[in-house]
CSV table of C-alpha atoms and ligand atoms in Angstrom, one decimal:
chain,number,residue,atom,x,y,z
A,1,UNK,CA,95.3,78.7,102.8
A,2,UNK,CA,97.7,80.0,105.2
A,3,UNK,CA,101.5,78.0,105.4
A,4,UNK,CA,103.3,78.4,108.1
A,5,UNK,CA,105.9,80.5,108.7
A,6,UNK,CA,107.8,76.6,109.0
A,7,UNK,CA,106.4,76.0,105.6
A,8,UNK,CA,108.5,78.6,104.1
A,9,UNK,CA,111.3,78.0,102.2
A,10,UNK,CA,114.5,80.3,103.1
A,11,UNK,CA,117.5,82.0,102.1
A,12,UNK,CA,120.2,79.6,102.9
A,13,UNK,CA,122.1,81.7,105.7
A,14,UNK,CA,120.1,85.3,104.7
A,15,UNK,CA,118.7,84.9,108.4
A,16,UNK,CA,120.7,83.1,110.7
A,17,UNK,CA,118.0,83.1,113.4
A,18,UNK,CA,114.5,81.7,112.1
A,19,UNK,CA,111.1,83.4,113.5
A,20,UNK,CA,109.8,79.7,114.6
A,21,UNK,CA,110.9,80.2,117.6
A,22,UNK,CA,108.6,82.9,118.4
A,23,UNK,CA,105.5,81.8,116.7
A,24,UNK,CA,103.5,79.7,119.0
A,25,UNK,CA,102.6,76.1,117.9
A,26,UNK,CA,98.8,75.4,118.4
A,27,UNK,CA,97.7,73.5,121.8
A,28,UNK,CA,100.6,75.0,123.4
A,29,UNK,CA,100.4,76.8,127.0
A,30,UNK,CA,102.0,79.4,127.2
A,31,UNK,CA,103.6,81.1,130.3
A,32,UNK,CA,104.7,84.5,129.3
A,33,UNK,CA,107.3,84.4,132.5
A,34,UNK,CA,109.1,82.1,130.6
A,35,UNK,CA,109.5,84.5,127.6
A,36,UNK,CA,112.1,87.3,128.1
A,37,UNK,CA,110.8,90.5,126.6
A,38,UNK,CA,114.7,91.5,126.6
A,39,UNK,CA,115.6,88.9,124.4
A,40,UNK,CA,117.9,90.2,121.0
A,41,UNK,CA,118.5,86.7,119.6
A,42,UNK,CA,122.5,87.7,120.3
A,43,UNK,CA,122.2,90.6,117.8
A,44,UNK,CA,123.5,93.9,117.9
A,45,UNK,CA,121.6,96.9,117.6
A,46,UNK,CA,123.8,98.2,114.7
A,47,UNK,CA,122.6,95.0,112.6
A,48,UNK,CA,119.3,94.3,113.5
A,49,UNK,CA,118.9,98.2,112.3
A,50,UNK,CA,120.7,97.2,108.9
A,51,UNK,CA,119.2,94.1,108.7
A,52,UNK,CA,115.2,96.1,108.8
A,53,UNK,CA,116.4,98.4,106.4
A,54,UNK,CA,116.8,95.0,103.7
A,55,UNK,CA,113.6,93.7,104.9
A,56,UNK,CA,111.6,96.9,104.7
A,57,UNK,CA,112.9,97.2,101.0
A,58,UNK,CA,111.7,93.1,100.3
A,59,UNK,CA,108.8,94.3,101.7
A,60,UNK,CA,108.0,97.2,100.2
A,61,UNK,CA,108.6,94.7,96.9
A,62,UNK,CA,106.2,91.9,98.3
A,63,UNK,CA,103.7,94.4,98.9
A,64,UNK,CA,103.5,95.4,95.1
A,65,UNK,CA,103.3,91.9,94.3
A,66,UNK,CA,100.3,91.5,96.4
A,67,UNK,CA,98.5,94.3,94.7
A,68,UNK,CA,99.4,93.5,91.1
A,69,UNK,CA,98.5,89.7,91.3
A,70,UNK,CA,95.6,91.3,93.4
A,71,UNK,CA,94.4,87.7,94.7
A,72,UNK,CA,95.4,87.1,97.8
A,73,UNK,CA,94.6,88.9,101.1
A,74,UNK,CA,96.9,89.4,104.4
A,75,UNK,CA,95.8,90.5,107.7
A,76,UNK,CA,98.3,91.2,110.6
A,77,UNK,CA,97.1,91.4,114.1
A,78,UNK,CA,99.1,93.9,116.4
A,79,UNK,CA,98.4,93.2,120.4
A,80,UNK,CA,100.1,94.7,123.1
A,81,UNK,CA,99.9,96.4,126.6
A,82,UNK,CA,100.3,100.1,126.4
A,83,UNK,CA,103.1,101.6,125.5
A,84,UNK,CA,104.1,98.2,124.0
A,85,UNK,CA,104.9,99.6,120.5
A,86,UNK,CA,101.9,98.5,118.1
A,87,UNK,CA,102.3,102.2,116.7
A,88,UNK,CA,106.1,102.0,116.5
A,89,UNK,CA,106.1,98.4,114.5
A,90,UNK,CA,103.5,100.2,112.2
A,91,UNK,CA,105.8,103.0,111.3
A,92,UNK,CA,109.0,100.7,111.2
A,93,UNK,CA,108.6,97.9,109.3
A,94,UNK,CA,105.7,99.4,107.3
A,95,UNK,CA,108.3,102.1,106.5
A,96,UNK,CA,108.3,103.0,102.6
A,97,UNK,CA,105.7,100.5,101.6
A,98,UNK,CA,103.1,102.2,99.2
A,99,UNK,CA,100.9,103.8,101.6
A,100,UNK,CA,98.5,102.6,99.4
A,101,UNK,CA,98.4,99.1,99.5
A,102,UNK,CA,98.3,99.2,103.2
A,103,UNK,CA,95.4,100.3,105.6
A,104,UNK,CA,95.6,100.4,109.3
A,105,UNK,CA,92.4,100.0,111.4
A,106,UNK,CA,92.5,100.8,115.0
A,107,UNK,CA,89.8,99.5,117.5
A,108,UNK,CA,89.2,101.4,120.3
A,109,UNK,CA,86.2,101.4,122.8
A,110,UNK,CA,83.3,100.0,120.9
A,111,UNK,CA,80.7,102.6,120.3
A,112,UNK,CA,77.0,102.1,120.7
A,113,UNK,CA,76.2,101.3,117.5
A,114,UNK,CA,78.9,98.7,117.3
A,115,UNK,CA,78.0,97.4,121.2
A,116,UNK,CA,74.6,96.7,119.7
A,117,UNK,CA,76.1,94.2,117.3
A,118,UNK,CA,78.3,91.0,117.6
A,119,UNK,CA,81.9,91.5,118.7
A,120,UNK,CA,83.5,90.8,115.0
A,121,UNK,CA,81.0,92.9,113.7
A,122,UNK,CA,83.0,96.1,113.2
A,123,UNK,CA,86.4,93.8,112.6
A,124,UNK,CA,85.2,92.2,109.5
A,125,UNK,CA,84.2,94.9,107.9
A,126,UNK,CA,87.9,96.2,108.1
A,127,UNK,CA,89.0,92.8,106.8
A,128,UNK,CA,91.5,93.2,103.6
A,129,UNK,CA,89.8,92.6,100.0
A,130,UNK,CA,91.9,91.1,97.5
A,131,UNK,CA,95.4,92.0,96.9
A,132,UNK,CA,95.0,94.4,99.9
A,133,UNK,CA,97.1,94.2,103.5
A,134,UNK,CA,95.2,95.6,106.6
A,135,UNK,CA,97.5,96.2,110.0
A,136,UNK,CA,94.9,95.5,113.2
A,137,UNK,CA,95.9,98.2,115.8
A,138,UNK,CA,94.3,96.3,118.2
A,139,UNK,CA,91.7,94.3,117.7
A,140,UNK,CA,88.7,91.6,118.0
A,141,UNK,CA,91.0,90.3,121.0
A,142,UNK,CA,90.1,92.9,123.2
A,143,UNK,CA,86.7,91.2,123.5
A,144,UNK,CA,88.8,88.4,125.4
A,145,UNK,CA,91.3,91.1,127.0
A,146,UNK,CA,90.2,94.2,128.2
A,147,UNK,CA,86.5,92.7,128.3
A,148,UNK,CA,87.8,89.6,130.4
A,149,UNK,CA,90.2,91.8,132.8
A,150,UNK,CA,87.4,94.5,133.4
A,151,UNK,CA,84.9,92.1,133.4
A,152,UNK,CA,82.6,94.0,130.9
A,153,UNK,CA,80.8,90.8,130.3
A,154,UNK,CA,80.0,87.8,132.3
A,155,UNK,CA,82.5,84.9,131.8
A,156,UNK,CA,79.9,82.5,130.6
A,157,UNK,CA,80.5,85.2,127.0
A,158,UNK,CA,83.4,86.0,127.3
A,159,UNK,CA,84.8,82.0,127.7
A,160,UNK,CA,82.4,81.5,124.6
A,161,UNK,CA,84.6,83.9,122.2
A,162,UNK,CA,88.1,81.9,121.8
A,163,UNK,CA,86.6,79.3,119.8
A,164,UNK,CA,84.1,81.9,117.4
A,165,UNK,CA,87.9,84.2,117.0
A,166,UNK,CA,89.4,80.5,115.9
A,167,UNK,CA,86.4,79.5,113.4
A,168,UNK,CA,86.1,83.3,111.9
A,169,UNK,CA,90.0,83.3,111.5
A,170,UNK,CA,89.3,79.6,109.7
A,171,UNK,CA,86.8,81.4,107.3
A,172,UNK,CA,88.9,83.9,106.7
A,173,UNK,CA,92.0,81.6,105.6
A,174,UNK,CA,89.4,79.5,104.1
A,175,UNK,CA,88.6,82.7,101.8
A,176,UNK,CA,92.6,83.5,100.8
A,177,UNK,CA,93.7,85.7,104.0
A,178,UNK,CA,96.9,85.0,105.2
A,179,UNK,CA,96.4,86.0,109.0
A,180,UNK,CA,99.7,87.0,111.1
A,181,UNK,CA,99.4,87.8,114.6
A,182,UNK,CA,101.6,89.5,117.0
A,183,UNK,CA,102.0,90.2,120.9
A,184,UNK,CA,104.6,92.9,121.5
A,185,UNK,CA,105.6,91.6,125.2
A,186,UNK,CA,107.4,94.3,127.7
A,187,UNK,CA,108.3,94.1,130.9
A,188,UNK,CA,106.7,95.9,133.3
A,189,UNK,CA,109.8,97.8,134.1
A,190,UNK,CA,110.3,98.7,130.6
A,191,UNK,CA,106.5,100.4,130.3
A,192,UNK,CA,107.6,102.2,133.3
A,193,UNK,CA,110.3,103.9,131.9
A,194,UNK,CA,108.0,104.8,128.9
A,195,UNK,CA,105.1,105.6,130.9
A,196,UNK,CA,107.2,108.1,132.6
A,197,UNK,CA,108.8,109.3,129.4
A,198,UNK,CA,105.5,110.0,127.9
A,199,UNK,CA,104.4,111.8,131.1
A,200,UNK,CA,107.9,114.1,130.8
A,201,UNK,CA,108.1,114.6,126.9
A,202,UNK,CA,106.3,117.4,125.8
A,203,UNK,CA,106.4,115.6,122.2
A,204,UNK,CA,104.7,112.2,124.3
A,205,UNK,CA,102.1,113.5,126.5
A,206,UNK,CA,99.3,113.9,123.7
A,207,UNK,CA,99.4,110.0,124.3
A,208,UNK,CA,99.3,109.9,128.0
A,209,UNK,CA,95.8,108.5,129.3
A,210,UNK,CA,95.2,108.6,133.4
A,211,UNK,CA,93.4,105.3,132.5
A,212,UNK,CA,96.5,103.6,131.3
A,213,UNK,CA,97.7,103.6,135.2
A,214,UNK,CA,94.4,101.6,135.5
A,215,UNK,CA,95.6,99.1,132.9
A,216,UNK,CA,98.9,98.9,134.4
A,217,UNK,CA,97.5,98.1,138.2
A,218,UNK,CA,95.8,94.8,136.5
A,219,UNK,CA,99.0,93.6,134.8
A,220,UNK,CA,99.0,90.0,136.4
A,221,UNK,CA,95.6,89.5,135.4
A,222,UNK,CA,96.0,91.3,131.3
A,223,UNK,CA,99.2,88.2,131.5
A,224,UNK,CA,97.0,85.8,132.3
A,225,UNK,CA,94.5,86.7,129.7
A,226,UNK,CA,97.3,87.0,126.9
A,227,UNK,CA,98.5,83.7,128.1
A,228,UNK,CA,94.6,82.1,127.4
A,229,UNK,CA,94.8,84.2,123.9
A,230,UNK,CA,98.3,83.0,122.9
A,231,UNK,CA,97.5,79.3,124.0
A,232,UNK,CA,93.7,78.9,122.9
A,233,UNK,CA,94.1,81.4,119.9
A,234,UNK,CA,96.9,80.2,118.0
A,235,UNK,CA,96.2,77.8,114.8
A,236,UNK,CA,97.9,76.7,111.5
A,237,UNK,CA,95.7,79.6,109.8
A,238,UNK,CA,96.3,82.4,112.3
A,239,UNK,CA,99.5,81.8,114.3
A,240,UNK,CA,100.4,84.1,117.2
A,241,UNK,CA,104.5,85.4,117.6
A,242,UNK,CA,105.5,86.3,121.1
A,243,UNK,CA,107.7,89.3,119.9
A,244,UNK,CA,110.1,90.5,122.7
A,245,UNK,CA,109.5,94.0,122.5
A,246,UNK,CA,112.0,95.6,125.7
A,247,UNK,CA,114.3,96.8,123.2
A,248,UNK,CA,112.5,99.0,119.7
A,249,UNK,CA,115.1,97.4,117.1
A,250,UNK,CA,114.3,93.9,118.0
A,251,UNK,CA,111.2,94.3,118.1
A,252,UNK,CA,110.6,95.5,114.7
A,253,UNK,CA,113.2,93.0,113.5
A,254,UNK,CA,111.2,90.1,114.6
A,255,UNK,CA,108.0,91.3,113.1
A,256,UNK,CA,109.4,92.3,109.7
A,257,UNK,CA,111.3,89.3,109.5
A,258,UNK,CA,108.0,87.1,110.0
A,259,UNK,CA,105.9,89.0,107.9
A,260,UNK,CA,108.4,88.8,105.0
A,261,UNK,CA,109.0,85.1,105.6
A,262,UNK,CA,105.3,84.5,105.6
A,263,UNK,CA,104.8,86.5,102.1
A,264,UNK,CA,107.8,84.8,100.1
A,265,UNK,CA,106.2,82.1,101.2
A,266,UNK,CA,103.1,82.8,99.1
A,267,UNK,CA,105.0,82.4,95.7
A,268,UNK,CA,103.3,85.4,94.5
A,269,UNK,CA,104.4,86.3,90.6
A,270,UNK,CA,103.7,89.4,88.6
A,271,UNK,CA,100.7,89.0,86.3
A,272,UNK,CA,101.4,88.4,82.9
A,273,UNK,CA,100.6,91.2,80.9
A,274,UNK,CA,96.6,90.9,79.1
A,275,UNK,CA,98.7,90.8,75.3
A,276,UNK,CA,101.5,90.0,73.5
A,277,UNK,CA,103.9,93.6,74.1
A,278,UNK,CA,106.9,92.7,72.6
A,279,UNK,CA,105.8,94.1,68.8
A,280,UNK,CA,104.6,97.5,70.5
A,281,UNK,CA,106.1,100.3,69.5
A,282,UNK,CA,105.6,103.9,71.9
A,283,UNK,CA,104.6,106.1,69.7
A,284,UNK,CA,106.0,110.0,69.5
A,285,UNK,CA,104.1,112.5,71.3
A,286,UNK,CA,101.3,113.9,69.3
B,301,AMP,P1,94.6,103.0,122.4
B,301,AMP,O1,94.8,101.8,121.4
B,301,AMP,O2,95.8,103.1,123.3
B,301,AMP,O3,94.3,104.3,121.7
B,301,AMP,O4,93.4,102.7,123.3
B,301,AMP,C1,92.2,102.1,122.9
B,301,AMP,C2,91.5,101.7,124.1
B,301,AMP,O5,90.3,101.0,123.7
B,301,AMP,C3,92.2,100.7,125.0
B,301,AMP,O6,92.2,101.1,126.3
B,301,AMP,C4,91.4,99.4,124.8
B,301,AMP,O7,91.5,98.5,125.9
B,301,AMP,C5,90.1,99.9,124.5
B,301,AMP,N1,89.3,98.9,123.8
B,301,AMP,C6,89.6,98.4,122.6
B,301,AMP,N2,88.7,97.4,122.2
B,301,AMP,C7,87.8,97.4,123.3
B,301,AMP,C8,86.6,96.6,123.5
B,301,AMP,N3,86.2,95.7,122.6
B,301,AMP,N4,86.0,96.8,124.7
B,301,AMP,C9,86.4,97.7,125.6
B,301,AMP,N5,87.5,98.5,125.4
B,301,AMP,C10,88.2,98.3,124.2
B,302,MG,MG1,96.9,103.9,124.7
């Protein structure tokens, strides 16, 4: 069962600021203008870059201890608009964990074969099995996003979907999967400037997409869509975090910082060895 990131206990004083306040209580409504995607929680770029450099190493730790005890299960959820930095927070705070224990499934347009099924067919199958961690680059939430915003379906289906994505997440948590979910919220302004960056840099343009412009006309309507997901969506088993994302290093911060909260929190301990060790000799080389 999941515990909430307020269930966890903490360092005294290891981190000054706590991740509560970005993780959305349930029944909340959320109004996105109220949350400043410039926000640094008063840190300095210098330390928030030290600080992710301790966390990636607890979590490179935490992440061995979910593969050795090999019981429980942990899903993060990684939602943003373009440019947001879903890829960036996966390469971050992911950085020097055992490549693996980790798997990252991305979900792009639905193919036929997958448009022929129910929406969270193609996402449970990329679920995480026992003592696995499975990153969502995107995810079963584009059925309420992009499907909402473009209309792909008629709103008597799509309306339907918040409270399946709320039981499903239940079963999972039911099952042992700890379920973390993120929005990376920018500014418009800010995907401007790395819109146009990815336009200009030779190294960036591989990722440009014409359609992205597309996306980026219907912002006020993708907000008002994040703002049903983050206030119909967000439960004691599958909380969302509103991560200000404007600035890289905070960003990452906030999201390594969660998910290592949420994982001490699991009291996870190394298996006891099958036998009694301590009378075993290693034996020379034959
Ligand atoms: P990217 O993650 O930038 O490579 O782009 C993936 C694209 O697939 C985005 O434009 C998504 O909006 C789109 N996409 C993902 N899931 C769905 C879905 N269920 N229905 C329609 N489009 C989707
Ligand atoms: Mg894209």
């Amino acid at each position: 069962m999941y515990r909430g990131a307020g269930a966890v206990c903490r360092r005294p004083g290891a981190y000054p600021f706590g991740m509560d306040r970005y993780r959305i209580a349930p029944d909340t409504t959320v109004n996105l203008a109220a949350l400043d995607p410039g926000d640094t929680g008063g840190l300095r770029e210098k330390e928030a870059r030290e600080r992710l450099g301790e966390l990636n190493r607890r979590l490179e730790t935490l992440q061995e201890l979910l593969y050795a005890e090999g019981k429980r299960k942990v899903l993060v959820v990684l939602q943003a608009m373009d440019t947001g930095g879903k890829d960036g927070v996966i390469r971050r705070v992911f950085d020097g964990v055992n490549p693996q224990g980790v798997k990252v499934a991305a979900f792009g347009r639905p193919t036929e074969e997958e448009l022929a099924h129910d929406y969270l067919w193609r996402v449970h199958r990329h679920t995480p099995g026992a003592g696995q961690m499975v990153i969502f680059n995107r995810s079963h939430y584009e059925d309420v996003l992009v499907v909402r915003v473009r209309a792909l379906v008629p709103d008597s289906v799509w309306s339907r979907r918040y409270r399946h994505i709320n039981e499903w997440e239940h079963l999972l948590a039911d099952e042992g999967t700890t379920i973390l979910k993120f929005f990376l919220h920018i500014s418009p302004e800010e995907q401007a400037i790395r819109l146009a960056e990815r336009r200009d840099d030779p190294a960036k343009q591989w990722k440009f997409r014409r359609g992205d412009l597309e996306e980026r006309r219907l912002w006020t309507s993708y907000m008002a869509a994040y703002e049903a997901v983050l206030s119909r969506t967000s439960t004691p088993w599958a909380p969302w975090f509103v991560v200000p994302a404007d600035r890289k290093w905070y960003r990452d911060l906030v999201v390594a910082t969660a998910l290592v909260e949420a994982l001490e929190g699991l009291q996870m301990a190394y298996p006891p060895p099958a036998e009694d060790l301590s009378g075993i000799v290693i034996p020379p080389a034959g």
